[in-house]
Structure formats: C-alpha cells, structure tokens
Short mmCIF file of C-alpha atoms and ligand atoms in Angstrom, two decimals:
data_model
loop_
_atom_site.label_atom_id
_atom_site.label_comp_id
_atom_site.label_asym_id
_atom_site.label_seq_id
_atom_site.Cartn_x
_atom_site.Cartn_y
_atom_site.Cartn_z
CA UNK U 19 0.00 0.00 0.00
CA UNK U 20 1.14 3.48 -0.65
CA UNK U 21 0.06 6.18 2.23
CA UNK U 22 0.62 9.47 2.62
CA UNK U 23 1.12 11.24 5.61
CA UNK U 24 0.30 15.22 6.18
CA UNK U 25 2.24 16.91 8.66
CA UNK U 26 5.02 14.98 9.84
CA UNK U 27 6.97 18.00 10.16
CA UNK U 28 5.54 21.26 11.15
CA UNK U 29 6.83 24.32 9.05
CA UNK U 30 9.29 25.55 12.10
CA UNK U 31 10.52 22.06 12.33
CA UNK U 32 10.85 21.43 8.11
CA UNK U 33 12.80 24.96 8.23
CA UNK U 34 14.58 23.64 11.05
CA UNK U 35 15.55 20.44 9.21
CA UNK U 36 16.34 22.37 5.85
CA UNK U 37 18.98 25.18 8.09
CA UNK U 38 21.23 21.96 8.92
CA UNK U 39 21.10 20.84 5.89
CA UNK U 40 22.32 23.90 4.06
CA UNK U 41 25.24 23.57 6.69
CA UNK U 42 26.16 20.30 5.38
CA UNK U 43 28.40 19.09 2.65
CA UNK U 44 26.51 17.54 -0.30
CA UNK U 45 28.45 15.03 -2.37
CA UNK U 46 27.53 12.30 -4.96
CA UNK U 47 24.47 10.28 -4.44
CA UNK U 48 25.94 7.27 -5.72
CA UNK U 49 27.92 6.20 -2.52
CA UNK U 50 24.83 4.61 -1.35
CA UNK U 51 23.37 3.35 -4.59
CA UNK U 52 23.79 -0.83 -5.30
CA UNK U 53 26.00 -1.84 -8.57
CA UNK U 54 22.64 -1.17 -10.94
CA UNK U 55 20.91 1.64 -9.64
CA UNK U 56 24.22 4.19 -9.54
CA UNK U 57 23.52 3.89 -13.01
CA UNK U 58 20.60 5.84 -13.04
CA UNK U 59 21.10 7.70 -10.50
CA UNK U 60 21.77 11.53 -10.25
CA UNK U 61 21.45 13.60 -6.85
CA UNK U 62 23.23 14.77 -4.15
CA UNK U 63 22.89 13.34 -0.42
CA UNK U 64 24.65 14.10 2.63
CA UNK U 65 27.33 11.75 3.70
CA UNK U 66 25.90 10.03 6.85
CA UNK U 67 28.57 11.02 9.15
CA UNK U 68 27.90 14.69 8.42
CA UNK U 69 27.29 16.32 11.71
CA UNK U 70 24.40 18.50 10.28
CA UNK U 71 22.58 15.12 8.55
CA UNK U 72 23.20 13.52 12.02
CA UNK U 73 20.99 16.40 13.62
CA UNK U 74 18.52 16.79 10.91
CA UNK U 75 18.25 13.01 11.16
CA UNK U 76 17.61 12.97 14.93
CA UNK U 77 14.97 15.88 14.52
CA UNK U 78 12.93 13.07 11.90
CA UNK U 79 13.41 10.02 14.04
CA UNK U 80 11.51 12.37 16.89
CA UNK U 81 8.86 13.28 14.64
CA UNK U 82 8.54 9.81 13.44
CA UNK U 83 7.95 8.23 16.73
CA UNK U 84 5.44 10.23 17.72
CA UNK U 85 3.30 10.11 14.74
CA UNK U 86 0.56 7.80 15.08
CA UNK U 87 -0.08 7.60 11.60
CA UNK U 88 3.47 6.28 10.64
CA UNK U 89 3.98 3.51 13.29
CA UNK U 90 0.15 1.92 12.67
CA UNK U 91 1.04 1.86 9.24
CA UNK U 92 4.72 0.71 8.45
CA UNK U 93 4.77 -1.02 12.50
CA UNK U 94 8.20 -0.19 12.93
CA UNK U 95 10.87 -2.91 14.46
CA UNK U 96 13.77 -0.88 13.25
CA UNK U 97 14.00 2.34 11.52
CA UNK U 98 16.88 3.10 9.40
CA UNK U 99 18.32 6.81 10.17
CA UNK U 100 17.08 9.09 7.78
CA UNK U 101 19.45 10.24 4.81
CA UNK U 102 18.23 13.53 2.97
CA UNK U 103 19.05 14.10 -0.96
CA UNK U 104 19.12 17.03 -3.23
CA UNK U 105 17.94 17.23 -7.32
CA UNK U 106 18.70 20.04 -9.16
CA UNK U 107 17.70 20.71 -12.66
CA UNK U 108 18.52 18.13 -14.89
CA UNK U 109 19.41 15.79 -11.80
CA UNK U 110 16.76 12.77 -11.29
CA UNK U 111 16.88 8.79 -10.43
CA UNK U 112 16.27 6.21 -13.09
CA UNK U 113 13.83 3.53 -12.44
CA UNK U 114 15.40 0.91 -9.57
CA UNK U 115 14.49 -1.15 -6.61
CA UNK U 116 16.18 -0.51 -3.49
CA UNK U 117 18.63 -2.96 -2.30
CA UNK U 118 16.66 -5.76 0.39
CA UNK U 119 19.16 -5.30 3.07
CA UNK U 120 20.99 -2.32 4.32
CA UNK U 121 23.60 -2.21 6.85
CA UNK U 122 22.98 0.39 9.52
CA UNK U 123 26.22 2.54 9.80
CA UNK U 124 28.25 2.81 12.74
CA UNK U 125 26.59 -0.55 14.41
CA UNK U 126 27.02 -4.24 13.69
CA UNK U 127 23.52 -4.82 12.85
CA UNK U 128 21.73 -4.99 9.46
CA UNK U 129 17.98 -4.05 8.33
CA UNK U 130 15.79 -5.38 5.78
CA UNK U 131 13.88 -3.70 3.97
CA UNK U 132 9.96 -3.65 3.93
CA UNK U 133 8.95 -0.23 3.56
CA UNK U 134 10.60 2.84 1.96
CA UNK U 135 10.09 6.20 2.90
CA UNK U 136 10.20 9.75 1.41
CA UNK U 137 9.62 12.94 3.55
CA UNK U 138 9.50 15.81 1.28
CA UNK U 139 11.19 19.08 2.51
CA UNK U 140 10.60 21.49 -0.62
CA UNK U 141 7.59 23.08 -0.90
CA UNK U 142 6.04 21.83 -4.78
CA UNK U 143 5.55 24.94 -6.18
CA UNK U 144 9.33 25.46 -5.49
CA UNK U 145 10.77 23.13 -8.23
CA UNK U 146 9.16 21.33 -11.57
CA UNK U 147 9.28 17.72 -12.01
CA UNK U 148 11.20 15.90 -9.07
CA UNK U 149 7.79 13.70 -8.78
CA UNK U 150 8.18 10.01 -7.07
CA UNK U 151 6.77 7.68 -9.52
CA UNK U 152 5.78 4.63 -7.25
CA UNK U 153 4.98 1.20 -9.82
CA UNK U 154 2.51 -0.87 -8.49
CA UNK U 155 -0.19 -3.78 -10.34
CA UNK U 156 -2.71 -0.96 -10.88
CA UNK U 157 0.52 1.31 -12.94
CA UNK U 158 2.62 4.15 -12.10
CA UNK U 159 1.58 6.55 -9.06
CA UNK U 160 3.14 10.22 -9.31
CA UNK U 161 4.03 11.36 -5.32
CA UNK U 162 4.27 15.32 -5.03
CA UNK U 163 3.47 16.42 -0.93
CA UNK U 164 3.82 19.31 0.59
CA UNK U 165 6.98 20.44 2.71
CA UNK U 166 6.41 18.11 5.49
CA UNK U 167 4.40 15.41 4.07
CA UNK U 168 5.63 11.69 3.56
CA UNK U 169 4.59 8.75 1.52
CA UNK U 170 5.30 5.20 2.53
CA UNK U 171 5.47 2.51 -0.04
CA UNK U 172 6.49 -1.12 0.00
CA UNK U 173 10.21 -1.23 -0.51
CA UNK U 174 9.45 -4.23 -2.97
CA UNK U 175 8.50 -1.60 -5.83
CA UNK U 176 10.03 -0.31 -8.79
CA UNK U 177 10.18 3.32 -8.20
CA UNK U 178 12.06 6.55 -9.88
CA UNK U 179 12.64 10.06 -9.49
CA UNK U 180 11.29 12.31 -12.42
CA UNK U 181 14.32 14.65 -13.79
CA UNK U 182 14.10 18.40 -12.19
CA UNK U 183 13.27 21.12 -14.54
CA UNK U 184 13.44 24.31 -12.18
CA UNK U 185 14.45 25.30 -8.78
CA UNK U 186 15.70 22.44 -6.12
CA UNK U 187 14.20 19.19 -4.56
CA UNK U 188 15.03 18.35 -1.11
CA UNK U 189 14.04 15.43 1.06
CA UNK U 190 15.00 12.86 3.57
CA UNK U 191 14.38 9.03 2.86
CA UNK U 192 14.93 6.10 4.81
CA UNK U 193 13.82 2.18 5.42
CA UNK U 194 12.01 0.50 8.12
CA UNK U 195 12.40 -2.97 8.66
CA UNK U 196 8.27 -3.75 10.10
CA UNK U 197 7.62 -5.99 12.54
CA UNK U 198 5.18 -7.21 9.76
CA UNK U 199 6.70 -8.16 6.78
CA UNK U 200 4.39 -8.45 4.14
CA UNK U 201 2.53 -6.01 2.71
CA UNK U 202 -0.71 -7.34 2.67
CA UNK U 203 -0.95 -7.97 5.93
CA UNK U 204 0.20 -4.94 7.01
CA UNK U 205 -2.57 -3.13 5.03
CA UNK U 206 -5.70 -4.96 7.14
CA UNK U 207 -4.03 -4.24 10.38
CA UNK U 208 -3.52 -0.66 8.86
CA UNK U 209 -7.48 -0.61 7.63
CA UNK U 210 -8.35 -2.61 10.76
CA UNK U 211 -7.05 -0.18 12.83
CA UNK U 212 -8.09 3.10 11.28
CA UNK U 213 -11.32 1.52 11.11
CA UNK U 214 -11.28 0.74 15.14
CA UNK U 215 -10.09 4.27 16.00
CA UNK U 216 -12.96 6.27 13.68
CA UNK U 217 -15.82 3.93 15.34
CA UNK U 218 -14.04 4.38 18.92
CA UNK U 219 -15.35 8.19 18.06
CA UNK U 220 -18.71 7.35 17.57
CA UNK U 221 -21.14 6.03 20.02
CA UNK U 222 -20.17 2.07 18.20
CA UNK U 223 -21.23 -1.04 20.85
CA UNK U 224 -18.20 -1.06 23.30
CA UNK U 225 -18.25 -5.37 23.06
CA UNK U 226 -17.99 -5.15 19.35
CA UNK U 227 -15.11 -2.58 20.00
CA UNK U 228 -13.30 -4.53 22.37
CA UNK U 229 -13.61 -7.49 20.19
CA UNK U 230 -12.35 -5.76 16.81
CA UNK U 231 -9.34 -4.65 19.18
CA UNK U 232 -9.00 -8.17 20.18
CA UNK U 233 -8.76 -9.30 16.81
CA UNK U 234 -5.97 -6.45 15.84
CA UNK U 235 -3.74 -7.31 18.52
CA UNK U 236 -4.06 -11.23 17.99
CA UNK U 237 -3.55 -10.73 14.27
CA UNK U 238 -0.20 -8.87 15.10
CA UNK U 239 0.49 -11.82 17.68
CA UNK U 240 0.30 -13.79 14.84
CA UNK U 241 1.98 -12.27 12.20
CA UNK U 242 4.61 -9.81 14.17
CA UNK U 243 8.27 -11.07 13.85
CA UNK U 244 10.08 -9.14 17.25
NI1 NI G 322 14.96 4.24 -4.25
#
C-alpha cells in the first residue's frame, strides 16, 4: 500500500531540518546506490557522518515516533536513520528497486527492507518535475506532498525520481524494517485499525469494539516477527 502522511513536520521544524542541511556538505548520491541503480542515478545526499545530517536526522526520528499515523502503518521494528538528498535541474533517479538489506552505519547490525520512505522538505511549487513515480499492479503513481508530508510505499517496488526542470528538490528518505513483513498484511491491520479508532469516536457497541481490538492485537500476535 502506498500512504501518505500530512504533517510529519511542522513548518518551524521542516525549516529547522532544511537550516542543517544547508550547513552540510553535499556530495555524490551514488555512494549509497547498489551496482545497478548508480547507473541511473543523479542527486546529491549528505554523507551520513555529516554532523548536520546527524541532527537533521535525529529531529525526523523524533517526529517519526510520535506520529501515530506512521507507526500503525509501516509497525516499525527498526527504523533506518534518515538520509536527505538534493535534485537540481537536470538531476533525477532512473527507475530501480532498493537494495533488500541495508547495513545500519556505525553498528554491527543490518535491516531489511519492507517499507521505503520519502519525507519531502521542498515546498512543490518550489521546483518542476522531481515527482516520485511509485509502480505498483494498478501502474505508475506520481508522489508530489507538501513540505512536510511523507509517503510510505512497500520497498518491494520499482520506483524513480522524475528529472528536475526548475528550482531544487530536497528530502530525507529512509527504510524500516516492520515488525510485519508483508505487505498485505500490514494493510488490514492498517485498515483494521483506522477503522477501530474512527468507530471508537462514535457512540459504536463497546463489546464489538473490544472485540475488533481483540482481533488487531491477535492478528499482530500472529503475524509480528520481534
Ligand atoms: Ni529508491
């Protein structure tokens, strides 16, 4: 499933974000890119060790724990820290599939990846082109959010950047690795729940309720790898 989530980031906190970054030194994208996809690939990112992606990292990880929206969709075991990228015109990313495992840097341990994430940090009107193109069965999704906004998608997809025309595209991408692996599954606890929390808000029989929560948490009992 592909979801989009408003508001991640307030405006003080995406301007707060964007000031470290324009502290930091941007270098070649490819340093992160597998054997295939540095191929197509044309961007800047900050090197992970940059002290000014470091903070601007820490400020997303905050944000993303205490979204709601975020950890009932993608159910997070481990999140990867967030890396931020830069097109400018005539820069974009070729059509790929991210690589299945990543190694998280500076620790031993390794994350595989189930969802991919983009948190966009430029304002739309502020560059042309620069849209995610997310493939799925039903075609070819085009993902433009506001400053702020993320979209989570299953890190199984064939995905590209469209080539910038005008002005810059920033954002900050990462992986998590869910506690629920497949994506199908994820997407009924993901409808179960929403579906639990908007009749919670009604006057809905509190038995049925208490079942239907019942069933969520047993289905994650059954499905959750921890
Ligand atoms: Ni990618």
């Amino acid at each position: 499933m592909l979801v989009r989530i408003a508001g991640v980031l307030n405006a003080g906190e995406v301007a707060a974000v964007r000031s470290r970054l324009d502290q930091g030194r941007w270098g070649d994208g490819r340093v992160t890119a597998g054997f295939r996809s540095a191929q197509v690939k044309s961007n800047l990112q900050l090197p992970q060790s940059d002290p000014a992606a470091q903070e601007a990292a820490d400020l997303v990880l905050r944000a993303l724990e205490r979204n709601a929206v975020f950890i009932s969709a993608a159910l997070p075991h481990h999140v990867f820290p967030p890396l931020f990228n830069r097109y400018e015109p005539g820069m974009g990313f070729g059509n790929h599939i991210d690589n299945a495992v990543r190694h998280i840097p500076g620790t031993p341990h390794r994350l595989r990846t189930d969802v991919s994430a983009t948190l966009f940090l430029s304002q739309p009107q502020d560059y042309e082109g620069g849209e995610l193109m997310v493939e799925d069965s039903y075609g070819a999704h085009a993902v433009k959010l506001d400053a702020g906004d993320m979209v989570l998608y299953p890190a199984t997809s064939l995905h590209r950047v469209q080539p910038v025309t005008r002005g810059t595209r920033e954002a900050a991408f990462f992986w998590v690795q869910s506690m629920v692996r497949d994506d199908g599954a994820r997407t009924v606890l993901f409808d179960l729940d929403n579906a639990i929390r908007k009749l919670t808000a009604t006057d809905a029989d509190a038995d049925s309720l208490l079942t239907l929560t019942g069933c969520y948490h047993n289905l994650i009992r059954r499905w959750a790898q921890v």
